[in-house]
Amino acid sequence: MTTPTSAPRRSVTDEEIATFWRDGVVCLRDILPLDVVMAMADPIDRMLAADEAADLTAMADALESGAGATRLVDEGVAASGVARGTFRGGTDHWCVHPEFAEFATTSPVPTVVAALLRSKSVWLYEDSVLVKEPGTQERTGFHQDMAYFHLDGENVCTTWIPLDEVDYSTGAVVYVVGSHLDHTEYRPNMFVSDMQLPGTVGEAVPDYSMIDDAPIVSFETKPGDLVVHHARTIHGAGANASATRRRRAISIRYAGDGVVFHRRVGAPEKPHHAGLRDGDRLSTPAFPLAHG
Ligand SMILES: O=C(O)CCC(=O)C(=O)O
């Protein structure tokens, strides 16, 4: 049994659960205690200062000049005269930093996830930090999280936790409503470039920013809000056009009842998955129990 260090500020409503399963995404307003969320600001900055996150802006530049891939840039932001900022992203901080492990497993987030996934148990799959500094020109390409996950099952989701006020102009995540209902196998891509991850199989995710009338939704969020999307929901994010406002977010991915390990060819391997076989039930230490 895991013990949350604090409770959500309110319960998840039946309507929110229905929205999550119908649309593949739901924005839960004012559900996380502000102090619990903002306590992660220093660990994030320490992690960035220690260069533990990938510089995705530099990666987009390198892919463009080396592999000839097209970087996903918001041309309006690039032409705006705002000094160019950096997009940095890291993964699996929980493996090395106790603050991240505690946040992912004992904050109210997994309790909220258990309600949405209607699951008795919730396991941590992965955490990410995604920071778009002011002036970040890179869009986050449309992708499907499940294509990167070594998992099989229906009850898998991503929680997106903002540490800043975020709107469309500073890089809000945009979601393709109902895309989780489609079981097409998609390839994972390089996130900030149109290049697909080598060695992977499936279809390329369409660039929904080029599709008129695509059923897109995004949310203006503030710290304390929590956006949760299903792992099959296609999503991307905008650039950060602001000259002053950061866009910091922690994104934590969880699995609920009935989900098993399933190695996905070409998706990034994790050292803590060594020795696992397809069909294995999720368990500590590779998948810490976060609720139940
Ligand atoms: O924050 C972003 O730019 C993208 C977020 C995302 O793709 C995720 O959390 O799965």
PDB file of C-alpha atoms and ligand atoms in Angstrom:
ATOM      1  CA  MET A   1       0.000   0.000   0.000  1.00  0.00           C
ATOM      2  CA  THR A   2       1.447   3.403  -0.923  1.00  0.00           C
ATOM      3  CA  THR A   3       0.601   6.407   1.213  1.00  0.00           C
ATOM      4  CA  PRO A   4       0.103   9.765  -0.486  1.00  0.00           C
ATOM      5  CA  THR A   5       1.822  12.596   1.373  1.00  0.00           C
ATOM      6  CA  SER A   6      -1.168  14.803   0.558  1.00  0.00           C
ATOM      7  CA  ALA A   7      -4.619  14.349  -0.926  1.00  0.00           C
ATOM      8  CA  PRO A   8      -5.962  15.893  -4.122  1.00  0.00           C
ATOM      9  CA  ARG A   9      -7.759  19.163  -3.439  1.00  0.00           C
ATOM     10  CA  ARG A  10     -10.979  17.576  -4.654  1.00  0.00           C
ATOM     11  CA  SER A  11     -12.330  14.315  -6.041  1.00  0.00           C
ATOM     12  CA  VAL A  12     -12.374  13.436  -9.731  1.00  0.00           C
ATOM     13  CA  THR A  13     -15.967  13.709 -10.938  1.00  0.00           C
ATOM     14  CA  ASP A  14     -17.853  11.069 -12.926  1.00  0.00           C
ATOM     15  CA  GLU A  15     -18.112  13.607 -15.744  1.00  0.00           C
ATOM     16  CA  GLU A  16     -14.315  14.025 -15.826  1.00  0.00           C
ATOM     17  CA  ILE A  17     -13.847  10.247 -15.970  1.00  0.00           C
ATOM     18  CA  ALA A  18     -16.365  10.050 -18.827  1.00  0.00           C
ATOM     19  CA  THR A  19     -14.585  12.898 -20.660  1.00  0.00           C
ATOM     20  CA  PHE A  20     -11.228  11.141 -20.353  1.00  0.00           C
ATOM     21  CA  TRP A  21     -12.580   7.936 -21.912  1.00  0.00           C
ATOM     22  CA  ARG A  22     -14.667   9.732 -24.573  1.00  0.00           C
ATOM     23  CA  ASP A  23     -12.142  12.383 -25.716  1.00  0.00           C
ATOM     24  CA  GLY A  24      -8.886  10.721 -24.678  1.00  0.00           C
ATOM     25  CA  VAL A  25      -7.967  13.799 -22.629  1.00  0.00           C
ATOM     26  CA  VAL A  26      -9.317  15.740 -19.678  1.00  0.00           C
ATOM     27  CA  CYS A  27      -8.198  18.907 -17.897  1.00  0.00           C
ATOM     28  CA  LEU A  28      -8.742  18.674 -14.144  1.00  0.00           C
ATOM     29  CA  ARG A  29      -8.853  22.192 -12.749  1.00  0.00           C
ATOM     30  CA  ASP A  30      -7.455  23.045  -9.286  1.00  0.00           C
ATOM     31  CA  ILE A  31      -6.930  19.443  -8.275  1.00  0.00           C
ATOM     32  CA  LEU A  32      -3.308  19.462  -7.081  1.00  0.00           C
ATOM     33  CA  PRO A  33      -2.118  21.361  -4.000  1.00  0.00           C
ATOM     34  CA  LEU A  34      -0.048  24.312  -5.218  1.00  0.00           C
ATOM     35  CA  ASP A  35       2.731  23.771  -2.674  1.00  0.00           C
ATOM     36  CA  VAL A  36       3.196  20.140  -3.759  1.00  0.00           C
ATOM     37  CA  VAL A  37       3.532  21.158  -7.423  1.00  0.00           C
ATOM     38  CA  MET A  38       5.749  24.191  -6.838  1.00  0.00           C
ATOM     39  CA  ALA A  39       8.064  22.179  -4.546  1.00  0.00           C
ATOM     40  CA  MET A  40       9.314  20.612  -7.797  1.00  0.00           C
ATOM     41  CA  ALA A  41      10.562  23.959  -9.178  1.00  0.00           C
ATOM     42  CA  ASP A  42      13.971  23.719  -7.468  1.00  0.00           C
ATOM     43  CA  PRO A  43      14.571  20.043  -8.342  1.00  0.00           C
ATOM     44  CA  ILE A  44      13.766  20.883 -11.978  1.00  0.00           C
ATOM     45  CA  ASP A  45      16.166  23.815 -12.052  1.00  0.00           C
ATOM     46  CA  ARG A  46      18.902  21.772 -10.333  1.00  0.00           C
ATOM     47  CA  MET A  47      18.412  18.986 -12.861  1.00  0.00           C
ATOM     48  CA  LEU A  48      18.634  21.481 -15.758  1.00  0.00           C
ATOM     49  CA  ALA A  49      21.706  23.181 -14.261  1.00  0.00           C
ATOM     50  CA  ALA A  50      23.372  19.765 -13.996  1.00  0.00           C
ATOM     51  CA  ASP A  51      22.728  19.252 -17.726  1.00  0.00           C
ATOM     52  CA  GLU A  52      20.702  16.115 -17.117  1.00  0.00           C
ATOM     53  CA  ALA A  53      18.099  16.962 -19.768  1.00  0.00           C
ATOM     54  CA  ALA A  54      18.603  16.720 -23.512  1.00  0.00           C
ATOM     55  CA  ASP A  55      18.860  19.976 -25.448  1.00  0.00           C
ATOM     56  CA  LEU A  56      16.097  19.305 -27.973  1.00  0.00           C
ATOM     57  CA  THR A  57      16.714  22.625 -29.728  1.00  0.00           C
ATOM     58  CA  ALA A  58      20.314  21.612 -30.465  1.00  0.00           C
ATOM     59  CA  MET A  59      19.101  18.153 -31.473  1.00  0.00           C
ATOM     60  CA  ALA A  60      16.618  19.655 -33.967  1.00  0.00           C
ATOM     61  CA  ASP A  61      19.423  21.785 -35.471  1.00  0.00           C
ATOM     62  CA  ALA A  62      21.796  18.806 -35.678  1.00  0.00           C
ATOM     63  CA  LEU A  63      19.212  16.545 -37.314  1.00  0.00           C
ATOM     64  CA  GLU A  64      18.431  19.250 -39.847  1.00  0.00           C
ATOM     65  CA  SER A  65      22.032  19.858 -40.839  1.00  0.00           C
ATOM     66  CA  GLY A  66      23.154  16.196 -40.603  1.00  0.00           C
ATOM     67  CA  ALA A  67      20.258  13.958 -41.570  1.00  0.00           C
ATOM     68  CA  GLY A  68      18.419  16.543 -43.641  1.00  0.00           C
ATOM     69  CA  ALA A  69      15.317  16.177 -41.489  1.00  0.00           C
ATOM     70  CA  THR A  70      13.020  19.160 -41.139  1.00  0.00           C
ATOM     71  CA  ARG A  71      12.942  20.768 -37.727  1.00  0.00           C
ATOM     72  CA  LEU A  72       9.483  21.618 -36.467  1.00  0.00           C
ATOM     73  CA  VAL A  73       9.627  25.360 -36.098  1.00  0.00           C
ATOM     74  CA  ASP A  74       6.927  27.935 -35.521  1.00  0.00           C
ATOM     75  CA  GLU A  75       7.867  30.378 -38.280  1.00  0.00           C
ATOM     76  CA  GLY A  76       6.002  33.212 -36.578  1.00  0.00           C
ATOM     77  CA  VAL A  77       8.090  32.861 -33.428  1.00  0.00           C
ATOM     78  CA  ALA A  78      11.294  32.453 -35.473  1.00  0.00           C
ATOM     79  CA  ALA A  79      10.556  35.729 -37.297  1.00  0.00           C
ATOM     80  CA  SER A  80       9.342  37.600 -34.215  1.00  0.00           C
ATOM     81  CA  GLY A  81      12.702  38.964 -33.105  1.00  0.00           C
ATOM     82  CA  VAL A  82      12.375  37.338 -29.655  1.00  0.00           C
ATOM     83  CA  ALA A  83      15.760  35.889 -28.639  1.00  0.00           C
ATOM     84  CA  ARG A  84      15.826  32.163 -29.370  1.00  0.00           C
ATOM     85  CA  GLY A  85      15.174  29.983 -26.317  1.00  0.00           C
ATOM     86  CA  THR A  86      15.888  26.341 -25.662  1.00  0.00           C
ATOM     87  CA  PHE A  87      13.614  23.329 -25.372  1.00  0.00           C
ATOM     88  CA  ARG A  88      14.995  20.808 -22.926  1.00  0.00           C
ATOM     89  CA  GLY A  89      13.556  17.455 -22.026  1.00  0.00           C
ATOM     90  CA  GLY A  90      14.647  14.679 -19.686  1.00  0.00           C
ATOM     91  CA  THR A  91      13.306  11.259 -18.799  1.00  0.00           C
ATOM     92  CA  ASP A  92      13.385   8.895 -15.823  1.00  0.00           C
ATOM     93  CA  HIS A  93      14.513  11.443 -13.247  1.00  0.00           C
ATOM     94  CA  TRP A  94      12.763   9.232 -10.676  1.00  0.00           C
ATOM     95  CA  CYS A  95      15.577   6.698 -11.087  1.00  0.00           C
ATOM     96  CA  VAL A  96      18.237   9.115  -9.798  1.00  0.00           C
ATOM     97  CA  HIS A  97      16.500  11.824  -7.774  1.00  0.00           C
ATOM     98  CA  PRO A  98      14.390  10.912  -4.714  1.00  0.00           C
ATOM     99  CA  GLU A  99      12.334  14.148  -5.036  1.00  0.00           C
ATOM    100  CA  PHE A 100      11.130  13.042  -8.466  1.00  0.00           C
ATOM    101  CA  ALA A 101      10.430   9.471  -7.268  1.00  0.00           C
ATOM    102  CA  GLU A 102       8.457  10.802  -4.286  1.00  0.00           C
ATOM    103  CA  PHE A 103       6.510  13.241  -6.416  1.00  0.00           C
ATOM    104  CA  ALA A 104       5.570  10.527  -8.915  1.00  0.00           C
ATOM    105  CA  THR A 105       4.615   7.932  -6.315  1.00  0.00           C
ATOM    106  CA  THR A 106       3.391   9.745  -3.191  1.00  0.00           C
ATOM    107  CA  SER A 107       1.902  13.029  -4.476  1.00  0.00           C
ATOM    108  CA  PRO A 108      -1.854  13.068  -5.175  1.00  0.00           C
ATOM    109  CA  VAL A 109      -1.204  12.483  -8.899  1.00  0.00           C
ATOM    110  CA  PRO A 110      -1.427   8.638  -8.851  1.00  0.00           C
ATOM    111  CA  THR A 111      -4.606   8.813  -6.731  1.00  0.00           C
ATOM    112  CA  VAL A 112      -6.194  10.949  -9.450  1.00  0.00           C
ATOM    113  CA  VAL A 113      -4.922   8.537 -12.114  1.00  0.00           C
ATOM    114  CA  ALA A 114      -6.433   5.535 -10.289  1.00  0.00           C
ATOM    115  CA  ALA A 115      -9.846   7.230 -10.446  1.00  0.00           C
ATOM    116  CA  LEU A 116      -9.519   8.061 -14.155  1.00  0.00           C
ATOM    117  CA  LEU A 117      -8.210   4.620 -15.126  1.00  0.00           C
ATOM    118  CA  ARG A 118     -10.758   2.970 -12.806  1.00  0.00           C
ATOM    119  CA  SER A 119      -7.842   0.898 -11.559  1.00  0.00           C
ATOM    120  CA  LYS A 120      -7.154  -0.573  -8.123  1.00  0.00           C
ATOM    121  CA  SER A 121      -3.393  -0.333  -8.688  1.00  0.00           C
ATOM    122  CA  VAL A 122      -1.294   2.238 -10.520  1.00  0.00           C
ATOM    123  CA  TRP A 123       2.360   1.745 -11.445  1.00  0.00           C
ATOM    124  CA  LEU A 124       4.846   4.425 -12.456  1.00  0.00           C
ATOM    125  CA  TYR A 125       6.177   3.909 -15.979  1.00  0.00           C
ATOM    126  CA  GLU A 126       8.272   7.045 -16.551  1.00  0.00           C
ATOM    127  CA  ASP A 127       8.594  10.705 -15.679  1.00  0.00           C
ATOM    128  CA  SER A 128       9.726  13.532 -17.974  1.00  0.00           C
ATOM    129  CA  VAL A 129      10.588  17.174 -17.544  1.00  0.00           C
ATOM    130  CA  LEU A 130       9.728  19.371 -20.522  1.00  0.00           C
ATOM    131  CA  VAL A 131      10.855  22.989 -20.382  1.00  0.00           C
ATOM    132  CA  LYS A 132      10.368  25.517 -23.171  1.00  0.00           C
ATOM    133  CA  GLU A 133      12.294  28.622 -22.228  1.00  0.00           C
ATOM    134  CA  PRO A 134      11.058  32.022 -23.504  1.00  0.00           C
ATOM    135  CA  GLY A 135      11.590  32.259 -27.248  1.00  0.00           C
ATOM    136  CA  THR A 136      11.662  28.498 -27.903  1.00  0.00           C
ATOM    137  CA  GLN A 137      10.927  28.148 -31.615  1.00  0.00           C
ATOM    138  CA  GLU A 138      10.442  24.369 -31.677  1.00  0.00           C
ATOM    139  CA  ARG A 139       7.003  22.920 -31.779  1.00  0.00           C
ATOM    140  CA  THR A 140       6.593  19.486 -30.197  1.00  0.00           C
ATOM    141  CA  GLY A 141       5.663  17.252 -33.121  1.00  0.00           C
ATOM    142  CA  PHE A 142       2.434  15.293 -33.066  1.00  0.00           C
ATOM    143  CA  HIS A 143       3.051  11.858 -31.599  1.00  0.00           C
ATOM    144  CA  GLN A 144       1.449   9.017 -29.698  1.00  0.00           C
ATOM    145  CA  ASP A 145       3.035   8.104 -26.358  1.00  0.00           C
ATOM    146  CA  MET A 146       2.156   4.407 -26.584  1.00  0.00           C
ATOM    147  CA  ALA A 147       4.502   4.133 -29.582  1.00  0.00           C
ATOM    148  CA  TYR A 148       7.418   4.866 -27.188  1.00  0.00           C
ATOM    149  CA  PHE A 149       6.220   2.690 -24.270  1.00  0.00           C
ATOM    150  CA  HIS A 150       7.202  -0.923 -23.663  1.00  0.00           C
ATOM    151  CA  LEU A 151       3.711  -1.710 -22.470  1.00  0.00           C
ATOM    152  CA  ASP A 152       0.575  -3.460 -23.634  1.00  0.00           C
ATOM    153  CA  GLY A 153      -2.880  -2.727 -22.249  1.00  0.00           C
ATOM    154  CA  GLU A 154      -5.683  -0.232 -22.238  1.00  0.00           C
ATOM    155  CA  ASN A 155      -5.092   1.502 -18.901  1.00  0.00           C
ATOM    156  CA  VAL A 156      -2.099   3.687 -19.695  1.00  0.00           C
ATOM    157  CA  CYS A 157      -2.001   7.474 -19.461  1.00  0.00           C
ATOM    158  CA  THR A 158       0.215  10.543 -19.311  1.00  0.00           C
ATOM    159  CA  THR A 159      -0.277  13.327 -16.778  1.00  0.00           C
ATOM    160  CA  TRP A 160       0.934  16.806 -17.737  1.00  0.00           C
ATOM    161  CA  ILE A 161       1.637  19.034 -14.732  1.00  0.00           C
ATOM    162  CA  PRO A 162       2.402  22.723 -15.429  1.00  0.00           C
ATOM    163  CA  LEU A 163       4.591  24.786 -13.112  1.00  0.00           C
ATOM    164  CA  ASP A 164       3.762  28.013 -14.987  1.00  0.00           C
ATOM    165  CA  GLU A 165       0.650  29.590 -16.384  1.00  0.00           C
ATOM    166  CA  VAL A 166       0.528  28.183 -19.907  1.00  0.00           C
ATOM    167  CA  ASP A 167      -1.543  29.220 -22.887  1.00  0.00           C
ATOM    168  CA  TYR A 168      -1.396  28.526 -26.591  1.00  0.00           C
ATOM    169  CA  SER A 169       1.246  31.226 -27.156  1.00  0.00           C
ATOM    170  CA  THR A 170       3.645  29.756 -24.574  1.00  0.00           C
ATOM    171  CA  GLY A 171       3.415  26.135 -25.695  1.00  0.00           C
ATOM    172  CA  ALA A 172       0.203  24.552 -24.471  1.00  0.00           C
ATOM    173  CA  VAL A 173      -0.133  20.908 -25.450  1.00  0.00           C
ATOM    174  CA  VAL A 174      -2.737  20.294 -28.173  1.00  0.00           C
ATOM    175  CA  TYR A 175      -4.651  17.007 -28.349  1.00  0.00           C
ATOM    176  CA  VAL A 176      -6.505  15.266 -31.171  1.00  0.00           C
ATOM    177  CA  VAL A 177      -9.868  14.543 -29.609  1.00  0.00           C
ATOM    178  CA  GLY A 178     -10.921  10.892 -29.813  1.00  0.00           C
ATOM    179  CA  SER A 179      -7.635   9.733 -31.407  1.00  0.00           C
ATOM    180  CA  HIS A 180      -7.191   7.144 -28.623  1.00  0.00           C
ATOM    181  CA  LEU A 181     -10.112   5.211 -30.120  1.00  0.00           C
ATOM    182  CA  ASP A 182      -8.042   4.483 -33.241  1.00  0.00           C
ATOM    183  CA  HIS A 183      -5.802   1.404 -32.856  1.00  0.00           C
ATOM    184  CA  THR A 184      -3.490   2.191 -35.811  1.00  0.00           C
ATOM    185  CA  GLU A 185       0.102   1.325 -34.957  1.00  0.00           C
ATOM    186  CA  TYR A 186       2.096   4.561 -35.138  1.00  0.00           C
ATOM    187  CA  ARG A 187       5.839   5.032 -35.256  1.00  0.00           C
ATOM    188  CA  PRO A 188       7.578   7.141 -32.635  1.00  0.00           C
ATOM    189  CA  ASN A 189       9.305  10.236 -34.040  1.00  0.00           C
ATOM    190  CA  MET A 190      12.128  12.517 -32.968  1.00  0.00           C
ATOM    191  CA  PHE A 191       9.725  14.979 -31.234  1.00  0.00           C
ATOM    192  CA  VAL A 192      11.218  18.180 -32.693  1.00  0.00           C
ATOM    193  CA  SER A 193      11.833  16.951 -36.236  1.00  0.00           C
ATOM    194  CA  ASP A 194       9.839  15.137 -38.881  1.00  0.00           C
ATOM    195  CA  MET A 195      12.254  12.192 -38.632  1.00  0.00           C
ATOM    196  CA  GLN A 196      10.928   8.829 -37.406  1.00  0.00           C
ATOM    197  CA  LEU A 197      12.895   6.815 -34.827  1.00  0.00           C
ATOM    198  CA  PRO A 198      15.094   4.402 -36.822  1.00  0.00           C
ATOM    199  CA  GLY A 199      14.156   0.730 -36.650  1.00  0.00           C
ATOM    200  CA  THR A 200      10.554   1.328 -35.650  1.00  0.00           C
ATOM    201  CA  VAL A 201       7.491   0.107 -37.473  1.00  0.00           C
ATOM    202  CA  GLY A 202       4.052   1.559 -38.164  1.00  0.00           C
ATOM    203  CA  GLU A 203       2.578   4.638 -39.782  1.00  0.00           C
ATOM    204  CA  ALA A 204       3.939   8.156 -39.380  1.00  0.00           C
ATOM    205  CA  VAL A 205       1.652  10.341 -37.251  1.00  0.00           C
ATOM    206  CA  PRO A 206       0.066  13.009 -39.474  1.00  0.00           C
ATOM    207  CA  ASP A 207       1.039  16.623 -38.782  1.00  0.00           C
ATOM    208  CA  TYR A 208      -2.328  17.816 -37.526  1.00  0.00           C
ATOM    209  CA  SER A 209      -1.166  21.456 -37.575  1.00  0.00           C
ATOM    210  CA  MET A 210      -1.506  21.202 -41.384  1.00  0.00           C
ATOM    211  CA  ILE A 211      -4.982  19.666 -41.326  1.00  0.00           C
ATOM    212  CA  ASP A 212      -7.914  22.073 -41.443  1.00  0.00           C
ATOM    213  CA  ASP A 213     -10.787  21.208 -39.153  1.00  0.00           C
ATOM    214  CA  ALA A 214      -8.760  18.671 -37.174  1.00  0.00           C
ATOM    215  CA  PRO A 215     -10.568  17.999 -33.879  1.00  0.00           C
ATOM    216  CA  ILE A 216      -7.939  19.689 -31.740  1.00  0.00           C
ATOM    217  CA  VAL A 217      -8.333  20.809 -28.141  1.00  0.00           C
ATOM    218  CA  SER A 218      -5.887  22.591 -25.853  1.00  0.00           C
ATOM    219  CA  PHE A 219      -6.205  24.079 -22.400  1.00  0.00           C
ATOM    220  CA  GLU A 220      -4.955  27.252 -20.775  1.00  0.00           C
ATOM    221  CA  THR A 221      -3.563  25.910 -17.542  1.00  0.00           C
ATOM    222  CA  LYS A 222      -2.041  27.132 -14.306  1.00  0.00           C
ATOM    223  CA  PRO A 223      -0.163  25.347 -11.523  1.00  0.00           C
ATOM    224  CA  GLY A 224      -2.631  23.133  -9.638  1.00  0.00           C
ATOM    225  CA  ASP A 225      -4.343  22.040 -12.861  1.00  0.00           C
ATOM    226  CA  LEU A 226      -3.612  18.570 -14.224  1.00  0.00           C
ATOM    227  CA  VAL A 227      -4.155  17.463 -17.817  1.00  0.00           C
ATOM    228  CA  VAL A 228      -4.353  13.705 -18.358  1.00  0.00           C
ATOM    229  CA  HIS A 229      -4.388  12.016 -21.742  1.00  0.00           C
ATOM    230  CA  HIS A 230      -4.706   8.394 -22.792  1.00  0.00           C
ATOM    231  CA  ALA A 231      -1.449   6.875 -24.074  1.00  0.00           C
ATOM    232  CA  ARG A 232      -2.955   6.443 -27.561  1.00  0.00           C
ATOM    233  CA  THR A 233      -4.133  10.079 -27.780  1.00  0.00           C
ATOM    234  CA  ILE A 234      -2.188  11.944 -30.455  1.00  0.00           C
ATOM    235  CA  HIS A 235      -0.805  15.260 -29.240  1.00  0.00           C
ATOM    236  CA  GLY A 236       1.838  17.902 -29.896  1.00  0.00           C
ATOM    237  CA  ALA A 237       2.623  21.370 -28.511  1.00  0.00           C
ATOM    238  CA  GLY A 238       3.320  24.886 -29.693  1.00  0.00           C
ATOM    239  CA  ALA A 239       6.471  26.971 -29.505  1.00  0.00           C
ATOM    240  CA  ASN A 240       6.944  29.493 -26.683  1.00  0.00           C
ATOM    241  CA  ALA A 241       6.457  32.924 -28.270  1.00  0.00           C
ATOM    242  CA  SER A 242       6.883  34.802 -25.012  1.00  0.00           C
ATOM    243  CA  ALA A 243      10.039  36.821 -24.392  1.00  0.00           C
ATOM    244  CA  THR A 244       9.727  36.409 -20.634  1.00  0.00           C
ATOM    245  CA  ARG A 245       7.518  33.485 -19.629  1.00  0.00           C
ATOM    246  CA  ARG A 246       8.941  29.983 -19.114  1.00  0.00           C
ATOM    247  CA  ARG A 247       6.905  26.874 -19.802  1.00  0.00           C
ATOM    248  CA  ARG A 248       7.920  24.239 -17.277  1.00  0.00           C
ATOM    249  CA  ALA A 249       6.047  20.950 -17.023  1.00  0.00           C
ATOM    250  CA  ILE A 250       6.489  17.542 -15.486  1.00  0.00           C
ATOM    251  CA  SER A 251       4.894  14.754 -17.425  1.00  0.00           C
ATOM    252  CA  ILE A 252       4.393  11.432 -15.643  1.00  0.00           C
ATOM    253  CA  ARG A 253       3.242   8.272 -17.329  1.00  0.00           C
ATOM    254  CA  TYR A 254       1.344   5.577 -15.418  1.00  0.00           C
ATOM    255  CA  ALA A 255      -0.148   2.151 -16.037  1.00  0.00           C
ATOM    256  CA  GLY A 256      -3.177   0.711 -14.272  1.00  0.00           C
ATOM    257  CA  ASP A 257      -4.843  -2.677 -13.916  1.00  0.00           C
ATOM    258  CA  GLY A 258      -4.269  -5.278 -16.620  1.00  0.00           C
ATOM    259  CA  VAL A 259      -1.237  -3.639 -18.265  1.00  0.00           C
ATOM    260  CA  VAL A 260       1.773  -5.873 -18.985  1.00  0.00           C
ATOM    261  CA  PHE A 261       5.310  -5.395 -20.247  1.00  0.00           C
ATOM    262  CA  HIS A 262       5.699  -5.471 -24.033  1.00  0.00           C
ATOM    263  CA  ARG A 263       9.007  -4.620 -25.688  1.00  0.00           C
ATOM    264  CA  ARG A 264       8.476  -2.309 -28.672  1.00  0.00           C
ATOM    265  CA  VAL A 265      11.109  -2.674 -31.376  1.00  0.00           C
ATOM    266  CA  GLY A 266      13.150   0.491 -31.905  1.00  0.00           C
ATOM    267  CA  ALA A 267      11.620   2.469 -29.019  1.00  0.00           C
ATOM    268  CA  PRO A 268      14.226   3.763 -26.535  1.00  0.00           C
ATOM    269  CA  GLU A 269      15.373   0.991 -24.212  1.00  0.00           C
ATOM    270  CA  LYS A 270      15.608   1.513 -20.457  1.00  0.00           C
ATOM    271  CA  PRO A 271      18.339  -0.133 -18.358  1.00  0.00           C
ATOM    272  CA  HIS A 272      15.799  -0.981 -15.637  1.00  0.00           C
ATOM    273  CA  HIS A 273      13.798  -3.049 -18.152  1.00  0.00           C
ATOM    274  CA  ALA A 274      16.687  -5.509 -18.592  1.00  0.00           C
ATOM    275  CA  GLY A 275      15.536  -9.105 -18.175  1.00  0.00           C
ATOM    276  CA  LEU A 276      11.822  -8.344 -18.567  1.00  0.00           C
ATOM    277  CA  ARG A 277       9.831 -10.439 -21.017  1.00  0.00           C
ATOM    278  CA  ASP A 278       6.667  -9.753 -22.988  1.00  0.00           C
ATOM    279  CA  GLY A 279       3.620 -10.474 -20.854  1.00  0.00           C
ATOM    280  CA  ASP A 280       5.382  -9.893 -17.522  1.00  0.00           C
ATOM    281  CA  ARG A 281       3.161  -8.216 -14.950  1.00  0.00           C
ATOM    282  CA  LEU A 282       4.347  -4.799 -13.816  1.00  0.00           C
ATOM    283  CA  SER A 283       6.113  -4.781 -10.473  1.00  0.00           C
ATOM    284  CA  THR A 284       8.717  -2.964  -8.397  1.00  0.00           C
ATOM    285  CA  PRO A 285      11.549  -2.091  -8.906  1.00  0.00           C
ATOM    286  CA  ALA A 286      11.177  -1.438 -12.660  1.00  0.00           C
ATOM    287  CA  PHE A 287       7.636  -0.128 -12.163  1.00  0.00           C
ATOM    288  CA  PRO A 288       7.186   1.343  -8.676  1.00  0.00           C
ATOM    289  CA  LEU A 289       3.708   0.868  -7.255  1.00  0.00           C
ATOM    290  CA  ALA A 290       2.270   4.384  -6.982  1.00  0.00           C
ATOM    291  CA  HIS A 291      -1.252   3.590  -5.817  1.00  0.00           C
ATOM    292  CA  GLY A 292      -3.025   0.518  -4.451  1.00  0.00           C
TER     293      GLY A 292
HETATM  294  O1  LIG B   1       5.280  19.347 -23.249  1.00  0.00           O
HETATM  295  C1  LIG B   1       5.415  19.078 -24.450  1.00  0.00           C
HETATM  296  O2  LIG B   1       5.900  19.847 -25.254  1.00  0.00           O
HETATM  297  C2  LIG B   1       4.977  17.735 -24.945  1.00  0.00           C
HETATM  298  C3  LIG B   1       4.370  16.893 -23.877  1.00  0.00           C
HETATM  299  C4  LIG B   1       4.187  15.477 -24.261  1.00  0.00           C
HETATM  300  O3  LIG B   1       4.278  15.120 -25.408  1.00  0.00           O
HETATM  301  C5  LIG B   1       3.888  14.506 -23.237  1.00  0.00           C
HETATM  302  O4  LIG B   1       3.892  14.868 -22.064  1.00  0.00           O
HETATM  303  O5  LIG B   1       3.626  13.336 -23.586  1.00  0.00           O
END
